[in-house]
Short mmCIF file of C-alpha atoms and ligand atoms in Angstrom, two decimals:
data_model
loop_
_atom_site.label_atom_id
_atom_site.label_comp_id
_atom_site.label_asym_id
_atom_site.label_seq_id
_atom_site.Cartn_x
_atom_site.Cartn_y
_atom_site.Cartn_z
CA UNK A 241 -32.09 118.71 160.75
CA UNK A 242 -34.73 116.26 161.67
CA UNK A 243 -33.45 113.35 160.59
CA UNK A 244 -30.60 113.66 162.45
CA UNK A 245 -32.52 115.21 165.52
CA UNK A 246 -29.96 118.21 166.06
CA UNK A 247 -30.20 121.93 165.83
CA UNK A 248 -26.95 123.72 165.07
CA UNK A 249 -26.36 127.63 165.03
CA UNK A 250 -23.88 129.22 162.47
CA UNK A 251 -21.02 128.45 164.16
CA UNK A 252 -21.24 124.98 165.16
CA UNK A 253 -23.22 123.99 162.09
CA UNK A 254 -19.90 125.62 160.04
CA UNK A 255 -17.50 122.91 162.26
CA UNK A 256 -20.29 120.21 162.12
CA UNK A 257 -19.80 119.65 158.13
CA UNK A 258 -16.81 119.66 157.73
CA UNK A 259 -16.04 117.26 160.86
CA UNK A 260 -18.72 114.54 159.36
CA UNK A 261 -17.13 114.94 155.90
CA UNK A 262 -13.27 114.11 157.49
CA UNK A 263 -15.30 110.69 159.21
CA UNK A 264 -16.61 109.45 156.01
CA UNK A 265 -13.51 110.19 154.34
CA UNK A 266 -11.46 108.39 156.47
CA UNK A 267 -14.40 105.85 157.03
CA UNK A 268 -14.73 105.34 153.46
CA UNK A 269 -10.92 105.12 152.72
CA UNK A 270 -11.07 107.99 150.26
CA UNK A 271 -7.93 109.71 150.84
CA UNK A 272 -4.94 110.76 152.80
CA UNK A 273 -3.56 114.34 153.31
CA UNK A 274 -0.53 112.84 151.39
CA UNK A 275 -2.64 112.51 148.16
CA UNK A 276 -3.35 114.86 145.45
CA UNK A 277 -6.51 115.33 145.16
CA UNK A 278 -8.62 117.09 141.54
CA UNK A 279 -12.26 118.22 142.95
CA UNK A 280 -14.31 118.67 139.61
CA UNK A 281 -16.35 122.04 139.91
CA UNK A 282 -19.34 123.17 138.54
CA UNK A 283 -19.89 126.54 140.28
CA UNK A 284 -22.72 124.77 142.12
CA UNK A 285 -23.42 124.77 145.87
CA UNK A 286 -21.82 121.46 146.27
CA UNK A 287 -18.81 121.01 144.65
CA UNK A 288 -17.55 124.81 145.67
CA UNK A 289 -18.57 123.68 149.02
CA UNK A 290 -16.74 120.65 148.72
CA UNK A 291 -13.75 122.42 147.41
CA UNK A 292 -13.52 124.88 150.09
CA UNK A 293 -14.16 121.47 152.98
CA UNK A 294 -11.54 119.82 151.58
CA UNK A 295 -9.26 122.85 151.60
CA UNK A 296 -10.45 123.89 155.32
CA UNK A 297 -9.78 119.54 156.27
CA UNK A 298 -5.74 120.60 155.12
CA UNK A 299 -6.28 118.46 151.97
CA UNK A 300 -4.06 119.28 148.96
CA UNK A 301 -7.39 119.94 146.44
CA UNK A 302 -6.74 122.14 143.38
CA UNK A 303 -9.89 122.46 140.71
CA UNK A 304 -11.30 121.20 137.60
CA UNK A 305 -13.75 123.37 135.52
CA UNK A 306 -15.05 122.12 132.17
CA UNK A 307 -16.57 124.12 129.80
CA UNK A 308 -19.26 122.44 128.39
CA UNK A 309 -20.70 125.43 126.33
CA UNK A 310 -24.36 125.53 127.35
CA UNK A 311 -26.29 128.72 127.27
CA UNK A 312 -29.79 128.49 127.57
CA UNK A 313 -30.42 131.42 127.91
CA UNK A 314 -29.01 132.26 130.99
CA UNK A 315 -25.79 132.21 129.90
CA UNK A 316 -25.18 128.93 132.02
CA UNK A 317 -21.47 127.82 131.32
CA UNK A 318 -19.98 131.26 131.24
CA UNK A 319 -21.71 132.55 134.21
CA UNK A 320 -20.56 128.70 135.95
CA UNK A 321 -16.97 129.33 134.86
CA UNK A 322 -16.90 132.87 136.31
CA UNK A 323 -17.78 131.64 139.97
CA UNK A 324 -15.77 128.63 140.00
CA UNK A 325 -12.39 131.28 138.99
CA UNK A 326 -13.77 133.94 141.35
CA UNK A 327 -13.97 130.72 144.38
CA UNK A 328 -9.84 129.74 143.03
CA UNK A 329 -9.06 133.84 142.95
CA UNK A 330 -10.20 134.41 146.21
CA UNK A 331 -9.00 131.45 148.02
CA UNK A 332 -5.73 131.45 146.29
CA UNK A 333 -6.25 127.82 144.47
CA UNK A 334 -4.99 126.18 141.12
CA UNK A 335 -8.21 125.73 139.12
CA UNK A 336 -7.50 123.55 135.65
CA UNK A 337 -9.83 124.78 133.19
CA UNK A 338 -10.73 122.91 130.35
CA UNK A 339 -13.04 123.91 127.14
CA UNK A 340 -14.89 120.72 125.35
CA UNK A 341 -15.22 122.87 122.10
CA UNK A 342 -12.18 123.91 121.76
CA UNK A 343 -10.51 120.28 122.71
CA UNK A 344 -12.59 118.62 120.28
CA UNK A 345 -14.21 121.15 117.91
CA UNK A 346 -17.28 120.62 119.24
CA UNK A 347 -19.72 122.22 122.21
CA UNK A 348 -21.99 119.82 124.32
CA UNK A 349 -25.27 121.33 122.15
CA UNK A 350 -23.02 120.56 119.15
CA UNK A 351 -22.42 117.15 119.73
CA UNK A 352 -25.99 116.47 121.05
CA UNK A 353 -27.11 117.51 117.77
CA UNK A 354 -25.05 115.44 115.35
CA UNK A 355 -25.64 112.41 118.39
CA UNK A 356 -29.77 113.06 118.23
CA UNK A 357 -30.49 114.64 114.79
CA UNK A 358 -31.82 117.38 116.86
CA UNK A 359 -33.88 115.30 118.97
CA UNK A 360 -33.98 114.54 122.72
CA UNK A 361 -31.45 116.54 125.55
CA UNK A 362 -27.79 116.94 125.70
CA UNK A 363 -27.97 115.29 129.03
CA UNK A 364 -26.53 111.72 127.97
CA UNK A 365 -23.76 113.04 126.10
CA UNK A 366 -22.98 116.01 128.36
CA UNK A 367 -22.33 112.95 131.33
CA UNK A 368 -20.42 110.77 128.97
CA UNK A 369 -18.27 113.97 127.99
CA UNK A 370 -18.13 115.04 131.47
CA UNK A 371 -17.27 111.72 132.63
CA UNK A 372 -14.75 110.68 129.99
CA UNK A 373 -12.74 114.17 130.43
CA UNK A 374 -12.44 114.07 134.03
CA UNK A 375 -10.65 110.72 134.18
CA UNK A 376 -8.61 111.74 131.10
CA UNK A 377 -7.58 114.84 133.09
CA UNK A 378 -6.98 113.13 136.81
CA UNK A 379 -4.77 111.07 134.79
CA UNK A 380 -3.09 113.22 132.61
CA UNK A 381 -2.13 115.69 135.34
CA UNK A 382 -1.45 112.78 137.77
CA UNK A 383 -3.80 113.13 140.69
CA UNK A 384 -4.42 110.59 142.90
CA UNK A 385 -7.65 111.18 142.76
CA UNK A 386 -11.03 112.50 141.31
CA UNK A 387 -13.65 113.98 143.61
CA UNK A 388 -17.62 115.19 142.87
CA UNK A 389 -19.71 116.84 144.48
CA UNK A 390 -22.42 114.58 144.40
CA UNK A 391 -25.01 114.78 148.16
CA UNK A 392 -27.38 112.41 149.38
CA UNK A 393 -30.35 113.56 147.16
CA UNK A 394 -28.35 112.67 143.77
CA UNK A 395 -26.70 109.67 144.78
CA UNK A 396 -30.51 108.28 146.32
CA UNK A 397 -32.39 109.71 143.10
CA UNK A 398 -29.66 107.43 141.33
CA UNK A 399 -29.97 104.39 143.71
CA UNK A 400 -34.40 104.76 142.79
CA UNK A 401 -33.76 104.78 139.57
CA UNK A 402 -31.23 101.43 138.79
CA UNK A 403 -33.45 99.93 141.40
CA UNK A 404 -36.77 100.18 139.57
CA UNK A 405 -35.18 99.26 136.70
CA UNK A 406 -33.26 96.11 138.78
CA UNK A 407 -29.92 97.72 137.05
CA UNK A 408 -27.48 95.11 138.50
CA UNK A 409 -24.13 96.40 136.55
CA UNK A 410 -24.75 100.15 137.75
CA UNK A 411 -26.17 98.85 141.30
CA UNK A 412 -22.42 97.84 141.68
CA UNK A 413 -20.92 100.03 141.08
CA UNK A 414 -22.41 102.82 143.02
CA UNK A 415 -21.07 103.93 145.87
CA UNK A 416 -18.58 106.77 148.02
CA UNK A 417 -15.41 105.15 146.57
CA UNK A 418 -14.88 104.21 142.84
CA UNK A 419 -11.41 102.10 143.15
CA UNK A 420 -8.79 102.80 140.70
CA UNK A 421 -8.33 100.47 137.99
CA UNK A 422 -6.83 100.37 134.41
CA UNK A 423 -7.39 103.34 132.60
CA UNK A 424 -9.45 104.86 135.64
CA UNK A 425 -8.65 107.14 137.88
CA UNK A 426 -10.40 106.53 141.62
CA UNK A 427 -13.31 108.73 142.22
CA UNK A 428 -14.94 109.61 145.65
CA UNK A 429 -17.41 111.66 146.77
CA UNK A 430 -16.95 112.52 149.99
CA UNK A 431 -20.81 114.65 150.30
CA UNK A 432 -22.83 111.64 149.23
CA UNK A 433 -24.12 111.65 153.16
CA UNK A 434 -24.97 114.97 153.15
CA UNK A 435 -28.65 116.26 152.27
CA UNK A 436 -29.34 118.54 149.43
CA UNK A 437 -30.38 121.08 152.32
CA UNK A 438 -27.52 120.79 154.23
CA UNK A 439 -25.06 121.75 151.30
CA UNK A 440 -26.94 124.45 150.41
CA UNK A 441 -27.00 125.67 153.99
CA UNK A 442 -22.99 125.44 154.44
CA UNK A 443 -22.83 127.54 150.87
CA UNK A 444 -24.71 130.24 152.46
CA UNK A 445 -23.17 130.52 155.39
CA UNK A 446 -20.08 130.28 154.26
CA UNK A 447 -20.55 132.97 151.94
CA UNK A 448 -20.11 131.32 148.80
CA UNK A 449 -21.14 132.74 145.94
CA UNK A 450 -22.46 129.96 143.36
CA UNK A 451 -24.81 129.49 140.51
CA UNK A 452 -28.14 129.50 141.96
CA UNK A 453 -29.85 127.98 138.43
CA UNK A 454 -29.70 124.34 137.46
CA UNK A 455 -28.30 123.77 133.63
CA UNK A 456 -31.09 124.83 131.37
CA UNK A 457 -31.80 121.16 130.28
CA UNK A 458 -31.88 119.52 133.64
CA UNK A 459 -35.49 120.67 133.34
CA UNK A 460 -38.22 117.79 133.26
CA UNK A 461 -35.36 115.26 133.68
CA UNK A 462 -36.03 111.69 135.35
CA UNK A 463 -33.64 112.41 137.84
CA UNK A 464 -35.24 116.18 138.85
CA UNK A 465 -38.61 113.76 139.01
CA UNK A 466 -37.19 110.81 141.41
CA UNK A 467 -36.04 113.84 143.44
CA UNK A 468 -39.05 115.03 144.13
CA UNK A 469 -40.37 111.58 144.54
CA UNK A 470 -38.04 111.03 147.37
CA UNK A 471 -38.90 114.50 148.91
CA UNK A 472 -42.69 113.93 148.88
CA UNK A 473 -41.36 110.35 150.97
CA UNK A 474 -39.01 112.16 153.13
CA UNK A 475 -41.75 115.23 153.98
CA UNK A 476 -44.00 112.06 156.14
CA UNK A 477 -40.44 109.53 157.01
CA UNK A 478 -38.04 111.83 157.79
CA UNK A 479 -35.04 110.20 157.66
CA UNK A 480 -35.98 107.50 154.81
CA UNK A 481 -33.37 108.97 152.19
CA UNK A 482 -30.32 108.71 154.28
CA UNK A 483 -31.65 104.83 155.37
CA UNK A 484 -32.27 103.81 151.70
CA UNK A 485 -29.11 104.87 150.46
CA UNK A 486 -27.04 103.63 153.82
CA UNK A 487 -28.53 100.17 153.69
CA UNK A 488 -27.83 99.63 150.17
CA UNK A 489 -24.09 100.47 151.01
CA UNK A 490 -24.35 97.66 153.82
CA UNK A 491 -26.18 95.01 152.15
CA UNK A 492 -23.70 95.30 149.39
CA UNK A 493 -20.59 95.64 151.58
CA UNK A 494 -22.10 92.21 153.05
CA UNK A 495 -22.86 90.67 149.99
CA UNK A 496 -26.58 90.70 150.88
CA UNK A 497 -27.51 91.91 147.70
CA UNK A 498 -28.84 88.91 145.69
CA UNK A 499 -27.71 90.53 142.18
CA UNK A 500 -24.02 90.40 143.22
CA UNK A 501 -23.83 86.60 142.40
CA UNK A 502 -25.39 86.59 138.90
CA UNK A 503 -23.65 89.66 137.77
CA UNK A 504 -19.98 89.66 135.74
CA UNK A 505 -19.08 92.92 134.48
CA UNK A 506 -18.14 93.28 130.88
CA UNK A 507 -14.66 92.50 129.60
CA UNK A 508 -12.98 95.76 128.60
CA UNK A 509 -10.25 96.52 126.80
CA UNK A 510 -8.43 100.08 126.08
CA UNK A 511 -9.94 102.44 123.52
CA UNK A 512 -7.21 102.21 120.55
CA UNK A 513 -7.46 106.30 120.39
CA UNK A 514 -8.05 107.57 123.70
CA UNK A 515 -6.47 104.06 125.87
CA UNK A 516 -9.53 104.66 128.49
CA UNK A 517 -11.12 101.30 129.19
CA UNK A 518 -14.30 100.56 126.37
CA UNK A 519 -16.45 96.74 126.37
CA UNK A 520 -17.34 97.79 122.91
CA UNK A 521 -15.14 96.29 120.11
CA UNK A 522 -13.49 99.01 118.68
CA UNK A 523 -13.35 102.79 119.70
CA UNK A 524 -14.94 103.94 123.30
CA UNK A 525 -18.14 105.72 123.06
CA UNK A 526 -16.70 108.80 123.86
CA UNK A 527 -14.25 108.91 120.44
CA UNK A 528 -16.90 107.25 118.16
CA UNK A 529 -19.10 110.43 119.15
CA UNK A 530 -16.29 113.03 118.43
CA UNK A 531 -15.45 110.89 115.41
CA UNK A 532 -18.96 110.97 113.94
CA UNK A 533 -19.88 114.98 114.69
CA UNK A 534 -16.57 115.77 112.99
CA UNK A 535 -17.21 113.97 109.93
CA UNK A 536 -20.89 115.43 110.04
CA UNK A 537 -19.36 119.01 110.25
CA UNK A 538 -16.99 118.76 107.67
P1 LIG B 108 -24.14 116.97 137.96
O1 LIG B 108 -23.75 115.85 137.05
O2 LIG B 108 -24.37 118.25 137.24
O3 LIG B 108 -25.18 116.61 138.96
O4 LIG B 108 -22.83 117.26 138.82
C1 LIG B 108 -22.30 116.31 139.67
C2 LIG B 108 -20.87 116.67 140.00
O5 LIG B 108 -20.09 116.63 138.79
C3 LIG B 108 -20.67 118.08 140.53
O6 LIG B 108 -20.86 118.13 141.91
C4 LIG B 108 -19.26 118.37 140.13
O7 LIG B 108 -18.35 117.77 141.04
C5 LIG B 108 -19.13 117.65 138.79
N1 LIG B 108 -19.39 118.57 137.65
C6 LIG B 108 -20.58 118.85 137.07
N2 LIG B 108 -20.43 119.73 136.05
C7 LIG B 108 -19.11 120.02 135.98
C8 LIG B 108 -18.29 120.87 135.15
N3 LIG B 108 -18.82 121.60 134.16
N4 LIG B 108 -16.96 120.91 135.38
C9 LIG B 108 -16.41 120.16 136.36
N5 LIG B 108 -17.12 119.36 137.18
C10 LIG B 108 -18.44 119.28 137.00
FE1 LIG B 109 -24.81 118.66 131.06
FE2 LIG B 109 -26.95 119.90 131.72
S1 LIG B 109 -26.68 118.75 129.97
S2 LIG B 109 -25.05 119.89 132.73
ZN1 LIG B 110 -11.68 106.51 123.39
#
C-alpha cells in the first residue's frame, strides 16, 4: 500500500482492516456495540466485506438486500441476491430482503422507463429508490442505524464531482456520519477511508464470494469516469485521493470551507404519503415517481 508506506502479509493485512475500520468508527462517532445496526448489501466486495468487519468488530449487524430487478444480461440482481443469502447462510445472519417490484408494482427498468420515456439510464432513479427504501426500512424495523459500503474511491469520485460543479448543498452534506434527523435514519459508512484496492483485497482473502461485475448500466457513467480520473492522479501522487477527501472532512469540520456561510438548506416538510422528509410542496420525489408509472401502466 504505497500511500500508506506498509506491506502486510495475509495475516496481518486480515487484522489490519478491520482494526482501522473500529478507529474510524469510534473516531467518527458512528456507533456503539449497544446499537443495532442494518448494513445495506449489494453482493459487492464492499458491503459483504463490511458486513462480515462489522460482525468480526462484535457489532450487532443483520442485512439489507433490495431487489432492484436489473438484468442486463448477466442476470445482475438475481445473481446479487444469491451471494448476499449465501454470505447470511453461511455466517448464520438475519438478512431483510426486500423486492422494489413487488412493493410498488414496478422494477427499477420499469420505473426508469415511465420516468425517461425510454431515454437516458436507470441510474437516477435506481439511487433515489435505493435511497428512499433504505431509510424507510432502518426505520420501519427500528435500527439505530443505516450503514453502506461506500470506500475511498466512491466517496472522492463524489467529492470531484460537487466540487467542479461548486455543489454547496451536497458538499455538506457529505461525509462518514449522516446524523439522524426527522424522518431520517443516521447513515455511516464506516469504509469511506479505505481504497477501492484494499476492499477488494480483504474480499479475497477472506474468501468471500461476491459479484465480480458492476450493474450493467454503471457503464460509461460520470462517476466510473471521475474514477478513473482520480486513478490516472493517484498512479504519479500516490496518496492524493486519501488527502483530497481527508482535507475536505477538516476544512469543513473547521468551518474553513467558504460555502458553509452562504448556504441554508431547504425547508422540508414530511411527504403526506410516505412521512419521509420532501422540500418540494406536495408529495416526495420518491411517491410522485411510483404515482406517475402506476397511472402510466394502468
Ligand atoms: P452503489 O450505489 O452501487 O455504489 O452502492 C453503494 C452502497 O449502497 C453499497 O456499498 C451498499 O451498501 C448499498 N447498496 C447498493 N445496492 C444495494 C442493494 N441492491 N441492496 C442493498 N444495498 C445496496
Ligand atoms: Fe442502480 Fe445500476 S442502476 S445499481
Ligand atoms: Zn413520499
Amino acid at each position: 500500500m504505497r500511500q500508506h508506506k506498509l506491506a502486510l502479509c495475509r495475516e496481518h493485512y486480515l487484522q489490519w482492516v478491520p482494526e482501522q475500520t473500529e478507529r474510524f468508527i469510534i473516531k467518527y462517532q458512528m456507533f456503539t456495540k449497544g446499537e443495532k445496526i442494518l448494513v445495506a448489501v449489494s453482493g459487492g466486495k464492499d458491503s459483504l466485506s463490511l458486513w462480515d468487519i462489522l460482525v468480526r468488530l462484535g457489532y450487532q449487524a443483520d442485512g439489507l438486500y433490495l431487489g432492484l430487478g436489473i438484468d442486463g444480461g448477466i442476470d445482475y440482481s438475481h445473481e446479487s441476491q444469491r451471494l448476499s443469502e449465501k454470505f447470511a447462510d453461511e455466517h448464520n445472519l438475519k438478512l431483510h430482503v426486500v423486492d422494489i417490484e413487488k412493493e410498488y408494482g414496478q422494477s427499477i427498468p420499469m420505473l426508469a422507463e415511465s420516468s425517461h420515456r425510454g431515454y437516458g439510464k436507470p441510474c437516477a432513479v435506481c439511487g433515489l429508490a435505493k435511497r428512499h427504501e433504505m431509510n424507510r426500512i432502518a426505520r420501519d424495523l427500528g435500527y439505530d442505524v443505516l450503514a453502506t459500503g461506500h470506500n475511498l474511491d466512491d466517496e472522492a469520485a463524489v467529492l470531484f464531482g460537487n466540487t467542479l460543479n461548486w455543489s454547496s448543498e451536497y458538499l455538506l452534506r457529505q461525509g462518514p456520519v449522516l446524523p439522524e434527523a426527522e424522518g431520517l435514519a443516521r447513515k455511516v459508512k464506516p469504509l469511506c477511508r479505505f481504497y477501492e484496492r484494499e476492499m477488494t483485497a480483504y474480499a479475497l482473502l477472506s474468501g468471500i464470494e461476491y459479484i465480480y461485475e458492476e450493474c450493467p448500466f454503471a457503464e460509461g457513467s460520470q462517476s466510473i469516469f471521475y474514477k478513473e480520473t482520480l486513478n490516472q492522479l493517484e498512479t504519479t501522487r500516490p496518496g492524493v485521493k486519501l488527502t483530497f477527501y481527508l482535507r475536505f472532512l477538516e476544512a469543513r469540520k473547521s468551518g474553513e470551507l467558504f460555502i458553509e456561510k452562504n448556504v441554508r438548506l431547504g425547508d422540508l416538510h414530511p411527504c403526506p404519503k410516505c412521512g419521509q422528509p420532501t422540500s418540494t410542496s406536495d408529495l416526495c420525489t420518491f411517491c410522485r415517481m411510483i404515482e406517475k408509472a402506476n397511472i402510466e401502466a394502468e
